[in-house]
PDB file of C-alpha atoms and ligand atoms in Angstrom:
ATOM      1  CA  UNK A   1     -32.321   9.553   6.874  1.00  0.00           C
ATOM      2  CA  UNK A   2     -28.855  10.689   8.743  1.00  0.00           C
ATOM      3  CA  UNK A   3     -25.828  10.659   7.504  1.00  0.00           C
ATOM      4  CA  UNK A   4     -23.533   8.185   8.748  1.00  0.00           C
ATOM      5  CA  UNK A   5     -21.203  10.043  11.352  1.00  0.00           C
ATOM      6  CA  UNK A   6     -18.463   7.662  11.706  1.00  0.00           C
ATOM      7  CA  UNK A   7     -16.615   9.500   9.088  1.00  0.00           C
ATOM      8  CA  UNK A   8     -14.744  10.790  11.722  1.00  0.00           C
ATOM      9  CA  UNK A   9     -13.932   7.281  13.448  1.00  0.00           C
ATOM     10  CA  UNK A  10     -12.422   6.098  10.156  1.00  0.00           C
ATOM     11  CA  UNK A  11      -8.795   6.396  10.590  1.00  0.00           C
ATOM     12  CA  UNK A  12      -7.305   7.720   7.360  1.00  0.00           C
ATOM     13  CA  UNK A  13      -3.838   6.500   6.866  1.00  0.00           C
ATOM     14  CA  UNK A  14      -1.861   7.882   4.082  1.00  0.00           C
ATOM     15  CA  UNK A  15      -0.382   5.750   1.846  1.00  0.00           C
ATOM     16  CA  UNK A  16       3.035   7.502   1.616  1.00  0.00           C
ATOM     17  CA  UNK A  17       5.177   9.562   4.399  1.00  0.00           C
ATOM     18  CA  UNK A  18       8.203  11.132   3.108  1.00  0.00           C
ATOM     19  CA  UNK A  19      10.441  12.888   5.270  1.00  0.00           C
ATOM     20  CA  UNK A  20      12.654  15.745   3.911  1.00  0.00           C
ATOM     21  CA  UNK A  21      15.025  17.246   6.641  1.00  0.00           C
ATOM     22  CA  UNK A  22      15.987  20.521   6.075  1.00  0.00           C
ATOM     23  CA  UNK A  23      19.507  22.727   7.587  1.00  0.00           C
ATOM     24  CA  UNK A  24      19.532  25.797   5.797  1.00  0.00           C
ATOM     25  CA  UNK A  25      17.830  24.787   2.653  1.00  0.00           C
ATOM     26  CA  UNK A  26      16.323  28.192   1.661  1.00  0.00           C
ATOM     27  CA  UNK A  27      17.721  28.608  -1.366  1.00  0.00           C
ATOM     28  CA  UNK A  28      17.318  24.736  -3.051  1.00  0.00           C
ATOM     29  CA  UNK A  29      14.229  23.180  -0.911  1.00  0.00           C
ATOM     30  CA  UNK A  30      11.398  25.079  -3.043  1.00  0.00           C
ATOM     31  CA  UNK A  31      11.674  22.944  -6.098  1.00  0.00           C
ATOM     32  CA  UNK A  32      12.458  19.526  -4.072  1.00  0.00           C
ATOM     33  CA  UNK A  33       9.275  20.673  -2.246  1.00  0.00           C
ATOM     34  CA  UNK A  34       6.980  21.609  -4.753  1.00  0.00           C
ATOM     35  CA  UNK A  35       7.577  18.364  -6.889  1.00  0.00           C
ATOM     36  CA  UNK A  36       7.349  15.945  -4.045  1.00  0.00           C
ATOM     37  CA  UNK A  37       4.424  17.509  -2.764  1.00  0.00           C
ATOM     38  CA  UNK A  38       2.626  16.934  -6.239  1.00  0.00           C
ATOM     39  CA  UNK A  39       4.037  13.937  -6.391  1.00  0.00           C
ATOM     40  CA  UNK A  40       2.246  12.485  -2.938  1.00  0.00           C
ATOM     41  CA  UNK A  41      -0.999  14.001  -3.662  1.00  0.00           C
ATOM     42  CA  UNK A  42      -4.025  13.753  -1.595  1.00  0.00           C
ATOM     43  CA  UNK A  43      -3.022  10.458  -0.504  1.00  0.00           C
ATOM     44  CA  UNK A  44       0.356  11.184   0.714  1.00  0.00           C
ATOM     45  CA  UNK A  45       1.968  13.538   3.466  1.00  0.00           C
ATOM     46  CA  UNK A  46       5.264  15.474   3.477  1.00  0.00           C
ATOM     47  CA  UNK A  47       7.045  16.193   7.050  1.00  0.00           C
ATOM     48  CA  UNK A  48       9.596  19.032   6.707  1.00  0.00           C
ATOM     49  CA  UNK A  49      12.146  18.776   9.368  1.00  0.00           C
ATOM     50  CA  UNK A  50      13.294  22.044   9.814  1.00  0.00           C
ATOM     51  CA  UNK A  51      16.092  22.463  12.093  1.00  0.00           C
ATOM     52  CA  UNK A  52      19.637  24.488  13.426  1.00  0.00           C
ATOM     53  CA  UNK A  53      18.760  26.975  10.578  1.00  0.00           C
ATOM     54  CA  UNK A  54      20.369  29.817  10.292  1.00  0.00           C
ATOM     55  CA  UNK A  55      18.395  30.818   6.986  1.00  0.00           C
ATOM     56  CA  UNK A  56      15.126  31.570   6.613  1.00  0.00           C
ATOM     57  CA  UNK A  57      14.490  27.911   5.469  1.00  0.00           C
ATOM     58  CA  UNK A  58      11.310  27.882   8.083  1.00  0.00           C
ATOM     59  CA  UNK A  59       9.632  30.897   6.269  1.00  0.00           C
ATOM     60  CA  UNK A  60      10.126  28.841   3.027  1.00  0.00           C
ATOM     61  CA  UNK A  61       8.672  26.066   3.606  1.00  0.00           C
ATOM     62  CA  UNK A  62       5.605  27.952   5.647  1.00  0.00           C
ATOM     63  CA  UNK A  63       5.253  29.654   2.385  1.00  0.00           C
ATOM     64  CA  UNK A  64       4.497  26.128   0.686  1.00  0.00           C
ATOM     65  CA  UNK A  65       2.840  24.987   3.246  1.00  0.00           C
ATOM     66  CA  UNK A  66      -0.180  27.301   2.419  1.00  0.00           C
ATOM     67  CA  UNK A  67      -0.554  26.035  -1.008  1.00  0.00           C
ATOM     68  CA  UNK A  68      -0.354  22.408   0.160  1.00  0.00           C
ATOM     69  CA  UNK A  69      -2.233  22.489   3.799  1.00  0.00           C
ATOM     70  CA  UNK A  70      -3.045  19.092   3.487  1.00  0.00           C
ATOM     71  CA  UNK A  71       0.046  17.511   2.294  1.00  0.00           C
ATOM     72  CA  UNK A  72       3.079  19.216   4.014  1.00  0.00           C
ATOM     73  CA  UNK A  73       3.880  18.806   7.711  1.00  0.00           C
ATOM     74  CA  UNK A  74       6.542  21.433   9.006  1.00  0.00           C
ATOM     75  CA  UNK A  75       8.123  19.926  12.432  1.00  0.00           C
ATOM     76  CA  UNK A  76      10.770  22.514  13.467  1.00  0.00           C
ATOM     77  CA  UNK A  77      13.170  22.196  15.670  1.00  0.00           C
ATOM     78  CA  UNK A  78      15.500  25.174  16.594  1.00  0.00           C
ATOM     79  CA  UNK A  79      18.111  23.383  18.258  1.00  0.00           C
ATOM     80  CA  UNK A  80      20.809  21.389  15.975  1.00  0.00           C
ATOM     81  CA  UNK A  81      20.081  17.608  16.103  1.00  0.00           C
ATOM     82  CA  UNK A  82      21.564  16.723  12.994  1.00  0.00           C
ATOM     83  CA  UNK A  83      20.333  14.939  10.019  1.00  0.00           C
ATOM     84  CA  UNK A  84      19.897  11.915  11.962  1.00  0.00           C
ATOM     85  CA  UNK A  85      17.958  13.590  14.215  1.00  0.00           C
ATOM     86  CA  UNK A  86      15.703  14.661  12.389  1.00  0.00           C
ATOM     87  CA  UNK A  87      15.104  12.086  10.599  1.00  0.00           C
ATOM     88  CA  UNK A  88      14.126  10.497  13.532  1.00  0.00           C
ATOM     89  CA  UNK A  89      11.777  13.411  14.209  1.00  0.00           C
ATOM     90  CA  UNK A  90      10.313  13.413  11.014  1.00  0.00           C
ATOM     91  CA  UNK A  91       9.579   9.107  11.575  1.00  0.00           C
ATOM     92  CA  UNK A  92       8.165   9.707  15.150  1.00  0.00           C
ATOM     93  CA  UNK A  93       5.344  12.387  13.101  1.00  0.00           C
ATOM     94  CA  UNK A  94       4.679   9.900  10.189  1.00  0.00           C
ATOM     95  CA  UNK A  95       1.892   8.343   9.714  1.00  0.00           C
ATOM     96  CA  UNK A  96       2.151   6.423   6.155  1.00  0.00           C
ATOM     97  CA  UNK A  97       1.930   3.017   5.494  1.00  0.00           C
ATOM     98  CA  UNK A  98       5.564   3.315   3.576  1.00  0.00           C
ATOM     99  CA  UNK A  99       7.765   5.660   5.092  1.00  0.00           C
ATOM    100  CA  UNK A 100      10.998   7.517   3.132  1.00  0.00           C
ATOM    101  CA  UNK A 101      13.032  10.191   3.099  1.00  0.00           C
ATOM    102  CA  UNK A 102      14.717  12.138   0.863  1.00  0.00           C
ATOM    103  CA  UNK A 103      17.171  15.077   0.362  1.00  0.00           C
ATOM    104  CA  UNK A 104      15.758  18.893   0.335  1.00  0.00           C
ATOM    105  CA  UNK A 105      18.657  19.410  -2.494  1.00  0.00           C
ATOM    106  CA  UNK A 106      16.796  17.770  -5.558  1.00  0.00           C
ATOM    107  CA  UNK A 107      19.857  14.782  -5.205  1.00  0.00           C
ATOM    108  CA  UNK A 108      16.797  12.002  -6.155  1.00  0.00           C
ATOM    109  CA  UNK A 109      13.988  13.513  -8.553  1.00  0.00           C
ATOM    110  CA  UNK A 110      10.082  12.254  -8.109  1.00  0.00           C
ATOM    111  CA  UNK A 111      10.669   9.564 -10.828  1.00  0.00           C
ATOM    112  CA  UNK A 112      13.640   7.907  -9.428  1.00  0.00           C
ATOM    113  CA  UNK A 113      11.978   8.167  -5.895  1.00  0.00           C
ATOM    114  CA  UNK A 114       9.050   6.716  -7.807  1.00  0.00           C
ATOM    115  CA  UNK A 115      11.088   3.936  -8.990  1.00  0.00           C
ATOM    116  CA  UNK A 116      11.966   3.441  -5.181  1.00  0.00           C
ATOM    117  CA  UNK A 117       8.519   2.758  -4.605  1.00  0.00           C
ATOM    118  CA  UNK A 118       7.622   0.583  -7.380  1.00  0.00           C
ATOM    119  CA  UNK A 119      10.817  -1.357  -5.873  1.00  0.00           C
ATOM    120  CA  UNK A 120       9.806  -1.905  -2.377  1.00  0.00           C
ATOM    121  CA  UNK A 121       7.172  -4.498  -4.111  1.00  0.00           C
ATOM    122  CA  UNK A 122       6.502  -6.939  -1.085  1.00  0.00           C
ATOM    123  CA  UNK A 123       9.766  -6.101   0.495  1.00  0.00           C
ATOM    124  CA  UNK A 124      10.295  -4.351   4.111  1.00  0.00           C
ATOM    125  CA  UNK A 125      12.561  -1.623   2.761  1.00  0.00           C
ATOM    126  CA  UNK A 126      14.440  -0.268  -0.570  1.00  0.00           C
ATOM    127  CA  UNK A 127      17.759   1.857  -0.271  1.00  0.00           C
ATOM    128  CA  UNK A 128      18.558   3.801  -3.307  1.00  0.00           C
ATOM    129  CA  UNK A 129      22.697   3.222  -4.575  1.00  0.00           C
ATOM    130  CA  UNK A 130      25.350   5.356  -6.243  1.00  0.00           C
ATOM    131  CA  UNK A 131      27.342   2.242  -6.693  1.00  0.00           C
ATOM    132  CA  UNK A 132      25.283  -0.305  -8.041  1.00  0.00           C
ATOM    133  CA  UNK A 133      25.773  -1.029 -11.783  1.00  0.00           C
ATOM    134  CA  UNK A 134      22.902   0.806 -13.546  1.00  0.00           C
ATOM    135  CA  UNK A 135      23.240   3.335 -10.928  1.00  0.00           C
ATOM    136  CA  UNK A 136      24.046   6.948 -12.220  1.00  0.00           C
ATOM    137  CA  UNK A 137      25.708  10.124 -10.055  1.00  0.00           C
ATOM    138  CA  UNK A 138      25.944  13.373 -12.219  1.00  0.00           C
ATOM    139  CA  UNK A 139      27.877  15.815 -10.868  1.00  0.00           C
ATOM    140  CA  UNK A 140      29.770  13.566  -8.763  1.00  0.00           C
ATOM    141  CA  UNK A 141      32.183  15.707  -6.524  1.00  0.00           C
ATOM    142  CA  UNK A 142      35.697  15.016  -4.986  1.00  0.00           C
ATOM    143  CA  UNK A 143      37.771  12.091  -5.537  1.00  0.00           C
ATOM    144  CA  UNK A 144      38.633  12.348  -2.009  1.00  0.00           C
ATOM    145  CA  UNK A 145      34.971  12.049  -0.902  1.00  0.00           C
ATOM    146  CA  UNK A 146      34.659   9.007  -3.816  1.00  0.00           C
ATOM    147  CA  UNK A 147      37.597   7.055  -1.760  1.00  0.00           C
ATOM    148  CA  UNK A 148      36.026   7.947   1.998  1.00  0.00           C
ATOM    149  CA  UNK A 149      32.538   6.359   0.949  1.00  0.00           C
ATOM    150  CA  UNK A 150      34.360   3.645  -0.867  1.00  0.00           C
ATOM    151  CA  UNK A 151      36.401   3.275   2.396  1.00  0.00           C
ATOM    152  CA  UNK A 152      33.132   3.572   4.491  1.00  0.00           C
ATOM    153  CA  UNK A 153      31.234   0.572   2.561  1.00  0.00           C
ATOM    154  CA  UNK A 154      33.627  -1.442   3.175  1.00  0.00           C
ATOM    155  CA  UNK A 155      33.957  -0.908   6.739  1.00  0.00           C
ATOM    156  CA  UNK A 156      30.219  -1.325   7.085  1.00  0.00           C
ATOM    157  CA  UNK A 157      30.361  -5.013   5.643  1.00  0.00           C
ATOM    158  CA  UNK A 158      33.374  -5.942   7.617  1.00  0.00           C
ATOM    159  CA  UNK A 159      31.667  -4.414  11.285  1.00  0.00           C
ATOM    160  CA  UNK A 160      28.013  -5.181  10.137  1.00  0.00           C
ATOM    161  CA  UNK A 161      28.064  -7.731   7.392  1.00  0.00           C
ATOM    162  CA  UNK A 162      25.984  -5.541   5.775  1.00  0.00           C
ATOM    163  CA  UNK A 163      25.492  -6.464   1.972  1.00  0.00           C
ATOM    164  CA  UNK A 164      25.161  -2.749   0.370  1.00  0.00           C
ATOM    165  CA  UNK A 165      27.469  -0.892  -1.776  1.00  0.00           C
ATOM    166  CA  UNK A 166      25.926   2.428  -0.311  1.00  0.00           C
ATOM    167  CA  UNK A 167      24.622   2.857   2.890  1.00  0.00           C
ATOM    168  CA  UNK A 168      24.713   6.954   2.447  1.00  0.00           C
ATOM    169  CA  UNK A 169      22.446   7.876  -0.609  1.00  0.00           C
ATOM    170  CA  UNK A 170      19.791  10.435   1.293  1.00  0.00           C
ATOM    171  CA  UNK A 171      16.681   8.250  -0.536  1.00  0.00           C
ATOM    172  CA  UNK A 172      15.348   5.389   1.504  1.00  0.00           C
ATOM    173  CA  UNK A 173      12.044   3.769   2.150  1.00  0.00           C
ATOM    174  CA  UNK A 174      10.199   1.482   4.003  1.00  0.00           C
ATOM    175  CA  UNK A 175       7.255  -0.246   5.652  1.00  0.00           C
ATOM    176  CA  UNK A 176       5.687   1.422   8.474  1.00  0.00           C
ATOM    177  CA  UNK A 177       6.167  -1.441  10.503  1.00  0.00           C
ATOM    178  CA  UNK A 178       9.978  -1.400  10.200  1.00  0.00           C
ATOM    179  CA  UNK A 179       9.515   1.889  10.983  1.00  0.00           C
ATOM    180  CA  UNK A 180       7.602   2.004  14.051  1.00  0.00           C
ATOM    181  CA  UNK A 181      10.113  -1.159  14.916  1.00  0.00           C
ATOM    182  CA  UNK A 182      13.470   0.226  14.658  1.00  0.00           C
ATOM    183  CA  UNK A 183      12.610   4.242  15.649  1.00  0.00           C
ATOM    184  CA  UNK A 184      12.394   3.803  19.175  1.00  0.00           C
ATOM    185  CA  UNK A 185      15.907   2.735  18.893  1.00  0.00           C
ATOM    186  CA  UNK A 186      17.961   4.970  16.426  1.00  0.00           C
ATOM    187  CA  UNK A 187      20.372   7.007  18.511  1.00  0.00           C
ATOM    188  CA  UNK A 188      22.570   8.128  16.277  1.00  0.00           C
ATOM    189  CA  UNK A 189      22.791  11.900  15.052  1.00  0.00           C
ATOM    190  CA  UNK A 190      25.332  12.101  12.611  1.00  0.00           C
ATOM    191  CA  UNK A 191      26.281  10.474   9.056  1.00  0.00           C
ATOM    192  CA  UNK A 192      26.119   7.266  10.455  1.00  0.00           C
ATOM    193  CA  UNK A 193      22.600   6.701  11.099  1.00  0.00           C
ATOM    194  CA  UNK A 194      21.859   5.493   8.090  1.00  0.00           C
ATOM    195  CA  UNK A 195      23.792   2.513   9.073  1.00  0.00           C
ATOM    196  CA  UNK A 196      22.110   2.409  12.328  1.00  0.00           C
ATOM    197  CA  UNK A 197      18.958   2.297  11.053  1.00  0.00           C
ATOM    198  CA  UNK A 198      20.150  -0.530   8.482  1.00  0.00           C
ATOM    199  CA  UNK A 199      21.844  -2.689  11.087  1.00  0.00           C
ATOM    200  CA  UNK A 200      18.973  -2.509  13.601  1.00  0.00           C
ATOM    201  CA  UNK A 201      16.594  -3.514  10.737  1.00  0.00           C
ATOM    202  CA  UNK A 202      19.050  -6.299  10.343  1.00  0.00           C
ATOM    203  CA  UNK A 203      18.595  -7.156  13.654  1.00  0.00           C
ATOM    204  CA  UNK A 204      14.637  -7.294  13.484  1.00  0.00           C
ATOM    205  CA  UNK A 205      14.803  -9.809  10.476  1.00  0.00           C
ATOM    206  CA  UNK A 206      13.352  -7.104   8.096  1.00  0.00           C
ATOM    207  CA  UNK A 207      14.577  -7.257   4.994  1.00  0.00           C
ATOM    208  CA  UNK A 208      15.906  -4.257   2.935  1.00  0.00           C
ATOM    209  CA  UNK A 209      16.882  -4.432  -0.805  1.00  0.00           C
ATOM    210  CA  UNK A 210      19.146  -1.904  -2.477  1.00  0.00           C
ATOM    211  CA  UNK A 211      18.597  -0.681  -5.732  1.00  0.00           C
ATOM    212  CA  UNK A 212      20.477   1.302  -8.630  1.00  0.00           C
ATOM    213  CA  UNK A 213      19.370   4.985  -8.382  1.00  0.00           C
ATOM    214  CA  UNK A 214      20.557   8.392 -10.788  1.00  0.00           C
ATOM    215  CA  UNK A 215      21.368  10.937  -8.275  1.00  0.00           C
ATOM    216  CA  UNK A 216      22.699  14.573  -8.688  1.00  0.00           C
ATOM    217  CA  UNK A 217      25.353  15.181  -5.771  1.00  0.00           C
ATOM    218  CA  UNK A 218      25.061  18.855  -4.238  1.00  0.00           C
ATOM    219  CA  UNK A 219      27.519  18.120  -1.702  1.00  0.00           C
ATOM    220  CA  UNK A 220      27.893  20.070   1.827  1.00  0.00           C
ATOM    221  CA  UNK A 221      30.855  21.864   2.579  1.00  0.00           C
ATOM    222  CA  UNK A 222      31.588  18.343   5.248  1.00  0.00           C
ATOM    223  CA  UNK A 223      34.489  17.437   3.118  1.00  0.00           C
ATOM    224  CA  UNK A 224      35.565  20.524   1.102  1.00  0.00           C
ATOM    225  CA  UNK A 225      38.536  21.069   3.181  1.00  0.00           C
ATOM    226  CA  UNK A 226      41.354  18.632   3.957  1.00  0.00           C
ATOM    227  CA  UNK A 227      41.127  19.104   7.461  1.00  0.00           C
ATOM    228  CA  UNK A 228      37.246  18.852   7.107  1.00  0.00           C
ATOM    229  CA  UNK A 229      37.769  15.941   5.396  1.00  0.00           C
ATOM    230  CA  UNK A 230      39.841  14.000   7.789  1.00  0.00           C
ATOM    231  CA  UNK A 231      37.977  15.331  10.665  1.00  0.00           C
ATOM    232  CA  UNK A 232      34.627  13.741   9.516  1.00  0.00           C
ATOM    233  CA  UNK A 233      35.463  10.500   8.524  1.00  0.00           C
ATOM    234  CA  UNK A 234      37.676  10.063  12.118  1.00  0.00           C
ATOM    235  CA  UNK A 235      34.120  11.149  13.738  1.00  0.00           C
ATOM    236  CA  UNK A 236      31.918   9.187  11.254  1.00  0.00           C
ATOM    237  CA  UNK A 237      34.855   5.693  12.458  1.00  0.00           C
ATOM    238  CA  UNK A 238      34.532   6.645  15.736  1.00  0.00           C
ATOM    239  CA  UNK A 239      30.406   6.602  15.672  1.00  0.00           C
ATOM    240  CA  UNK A 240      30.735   3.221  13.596  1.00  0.00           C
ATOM    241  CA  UNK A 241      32.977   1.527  16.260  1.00  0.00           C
ATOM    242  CA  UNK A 242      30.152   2.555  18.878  1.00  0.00           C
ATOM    243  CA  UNK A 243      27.414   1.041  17.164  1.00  0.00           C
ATOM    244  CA  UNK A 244      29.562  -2.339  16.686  1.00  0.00           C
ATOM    245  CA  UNK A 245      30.203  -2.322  21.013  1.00  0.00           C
ATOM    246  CA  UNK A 246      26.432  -1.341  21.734  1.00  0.00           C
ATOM    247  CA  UNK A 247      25.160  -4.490  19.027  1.00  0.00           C
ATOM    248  CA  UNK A 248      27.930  -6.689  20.802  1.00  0.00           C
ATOM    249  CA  UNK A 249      26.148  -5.892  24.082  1.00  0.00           C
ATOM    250  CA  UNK A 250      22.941  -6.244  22.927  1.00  0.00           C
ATOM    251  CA  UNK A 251      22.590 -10.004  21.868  1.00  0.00           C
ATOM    252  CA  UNK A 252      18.632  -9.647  21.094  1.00  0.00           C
ATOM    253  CA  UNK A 253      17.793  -5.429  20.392  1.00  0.00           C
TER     254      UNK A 253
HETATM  255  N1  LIG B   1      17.085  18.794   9.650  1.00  0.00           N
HETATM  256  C1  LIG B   1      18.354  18.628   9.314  1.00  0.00           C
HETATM  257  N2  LIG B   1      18.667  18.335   8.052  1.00  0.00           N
HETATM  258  C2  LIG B   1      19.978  18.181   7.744  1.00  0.00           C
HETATM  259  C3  LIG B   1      21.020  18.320   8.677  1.00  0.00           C
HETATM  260  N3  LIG B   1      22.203  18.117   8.028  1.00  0.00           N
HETATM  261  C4  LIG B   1      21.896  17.853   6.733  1.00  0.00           C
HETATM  262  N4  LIG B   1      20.542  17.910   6.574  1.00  0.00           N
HETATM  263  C5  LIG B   1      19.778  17.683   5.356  1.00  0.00           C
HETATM  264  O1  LIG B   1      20.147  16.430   4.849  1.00  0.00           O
HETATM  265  C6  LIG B   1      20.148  16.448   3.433  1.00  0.00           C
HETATM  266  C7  LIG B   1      21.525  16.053   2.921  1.00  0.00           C
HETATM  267  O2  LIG B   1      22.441  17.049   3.276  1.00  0.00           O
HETATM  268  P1  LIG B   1      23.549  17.577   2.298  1.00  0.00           P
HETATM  269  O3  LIG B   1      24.159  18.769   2.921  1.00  0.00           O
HETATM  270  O4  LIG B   1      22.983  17.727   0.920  1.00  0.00           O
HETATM  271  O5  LIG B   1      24.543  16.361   2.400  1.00  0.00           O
HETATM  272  P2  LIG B   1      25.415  15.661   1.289  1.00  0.00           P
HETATM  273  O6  LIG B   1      24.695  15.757  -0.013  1.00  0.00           O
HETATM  274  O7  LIG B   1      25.539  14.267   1.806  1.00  0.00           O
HETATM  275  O8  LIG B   1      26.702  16.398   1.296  1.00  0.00           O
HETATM  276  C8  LIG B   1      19.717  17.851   3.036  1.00  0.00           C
HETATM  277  O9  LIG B   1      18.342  17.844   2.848  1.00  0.00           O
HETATM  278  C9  LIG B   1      20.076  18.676   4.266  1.00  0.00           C
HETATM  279  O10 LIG B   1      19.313  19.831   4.404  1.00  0.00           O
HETATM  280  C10 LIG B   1      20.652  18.655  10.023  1.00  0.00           C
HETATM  281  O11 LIG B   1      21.493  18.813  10.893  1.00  0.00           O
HETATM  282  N5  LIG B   1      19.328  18.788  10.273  1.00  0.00           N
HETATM  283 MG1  LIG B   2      23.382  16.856  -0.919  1.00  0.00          MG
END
């Protein structure tokens, strides 16, 4: 008697890939880390995108990495390519059949990320929302950066149509075929991919559900200063107004 030895041929697909990029997260990613890692298990892979740090976020996470061989994947990427970017990265190394991400600053715990889940149910994608009613933000920070997303939503439903009341919230997940659809045509970089990656799934006839979330804001310094502040969201209009000429060019994506 032999043992069979197609083990090897059997592909083994996790179930869950969730990517957690990471710019100078030394000091807050060990927790987010740990608890997502445990929260995957055996069945489930984390990809760390590591990148632009000027921490020692790498060592960190190559720390963890040795207690969880199995389940964390550490992509880094010296050069800056922004959070967009990496997320990007971090889709292009996943191999789940659902396929998130999620903040390295604790912003969406393992149960409501769980909740996520439990919501995609049949659908092609779940966004978690700050705005919905049921949603709940602790720690909410500037009424200034309140107004800009407010300001933001809005002009993502009049350039898009888009139906959410937050495109930003770092927690997102989806099917890997939505995935695999949309990735090898995400350009954007900065803030605004999150809308790219919405209005291209759009595009695709996927369909993407939002749903209430509680979410702890640990902002970035982005909007702490005035001129910060105006800065970003003239850069974040500017991206927006791109992505409406390249979708008007581009009858079928
Ligand atoms: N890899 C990578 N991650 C980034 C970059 N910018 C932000 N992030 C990550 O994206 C997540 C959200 O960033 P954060 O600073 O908390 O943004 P905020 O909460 O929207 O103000 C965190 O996990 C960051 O480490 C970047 O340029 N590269
Ligand atoms: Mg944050």
């Amino acid at each position: 008697m032999a043992f069979s030895a197609r083990g090897g041929t059997t592909k083994r697909t996790p179930e869950l890939s969730i990517v957690l990029p990471a710019h100078n997260e030394a000091r807050r990613i060990t927790p987010t880390l740990k608890a997502y890692a445990d929260y995957v298990g055996d069945r489930g892979q984390i990809i760390v995108v590591v990148n632009g740090c000027t921490d020692d976020t790498l060592a960190v996470v190559q720390q963890l990495q040795l207690d969880y061989p199995r389940r964390i994947v550490v992509v880094n990427i010296p050069e800056a390519i922004g959070k967009g970017g990496a997320i990007r990265t971090g889709f292009a190394n996943a191999r789940g059949q659902v396929i998130g991400f999620v903040d390295a600053d604790g912003a969406t715990t393992v149960k409501d990320f769980d909740r996520l889940r439990r919501a995609l149910d049949g659908h092609d994608g779940v966004i978690a929302s700050r705005w919905m009613l049921g949603s709940r933000v602790y720690n909410r920070t500037s009424v200034l950066r309140r107004i800009a997303s407010k300001a933001f939503v809005l002009l993502t439903r009049i350039l898009f149509g888009l139906p959410y009341h937050d495109t930003q919230c770092g927690a997102k997940l989806f099917t890997a075929k939505l995935v695999t659809t949309v990735q090898p045509h995400l350009r954007h970089r900065d803030m605004t991919f999150d809308v790219e990656l919405l209005v291209l799934a759009r595009r695709f006839g996927f369909d993407v559900i939002e749903q209430p979330t509680v979410w702890t804001d640990y902002a970035s310094a982005t909007f702490t200063s005035p001129t910060g502040f105006i800065r970003a969201s003239l850069a974040m209009l500017l991206s927006l107004l791109k992505l409406k000429l390249r979708i008007m060019r581009t009858p079928v994506v």
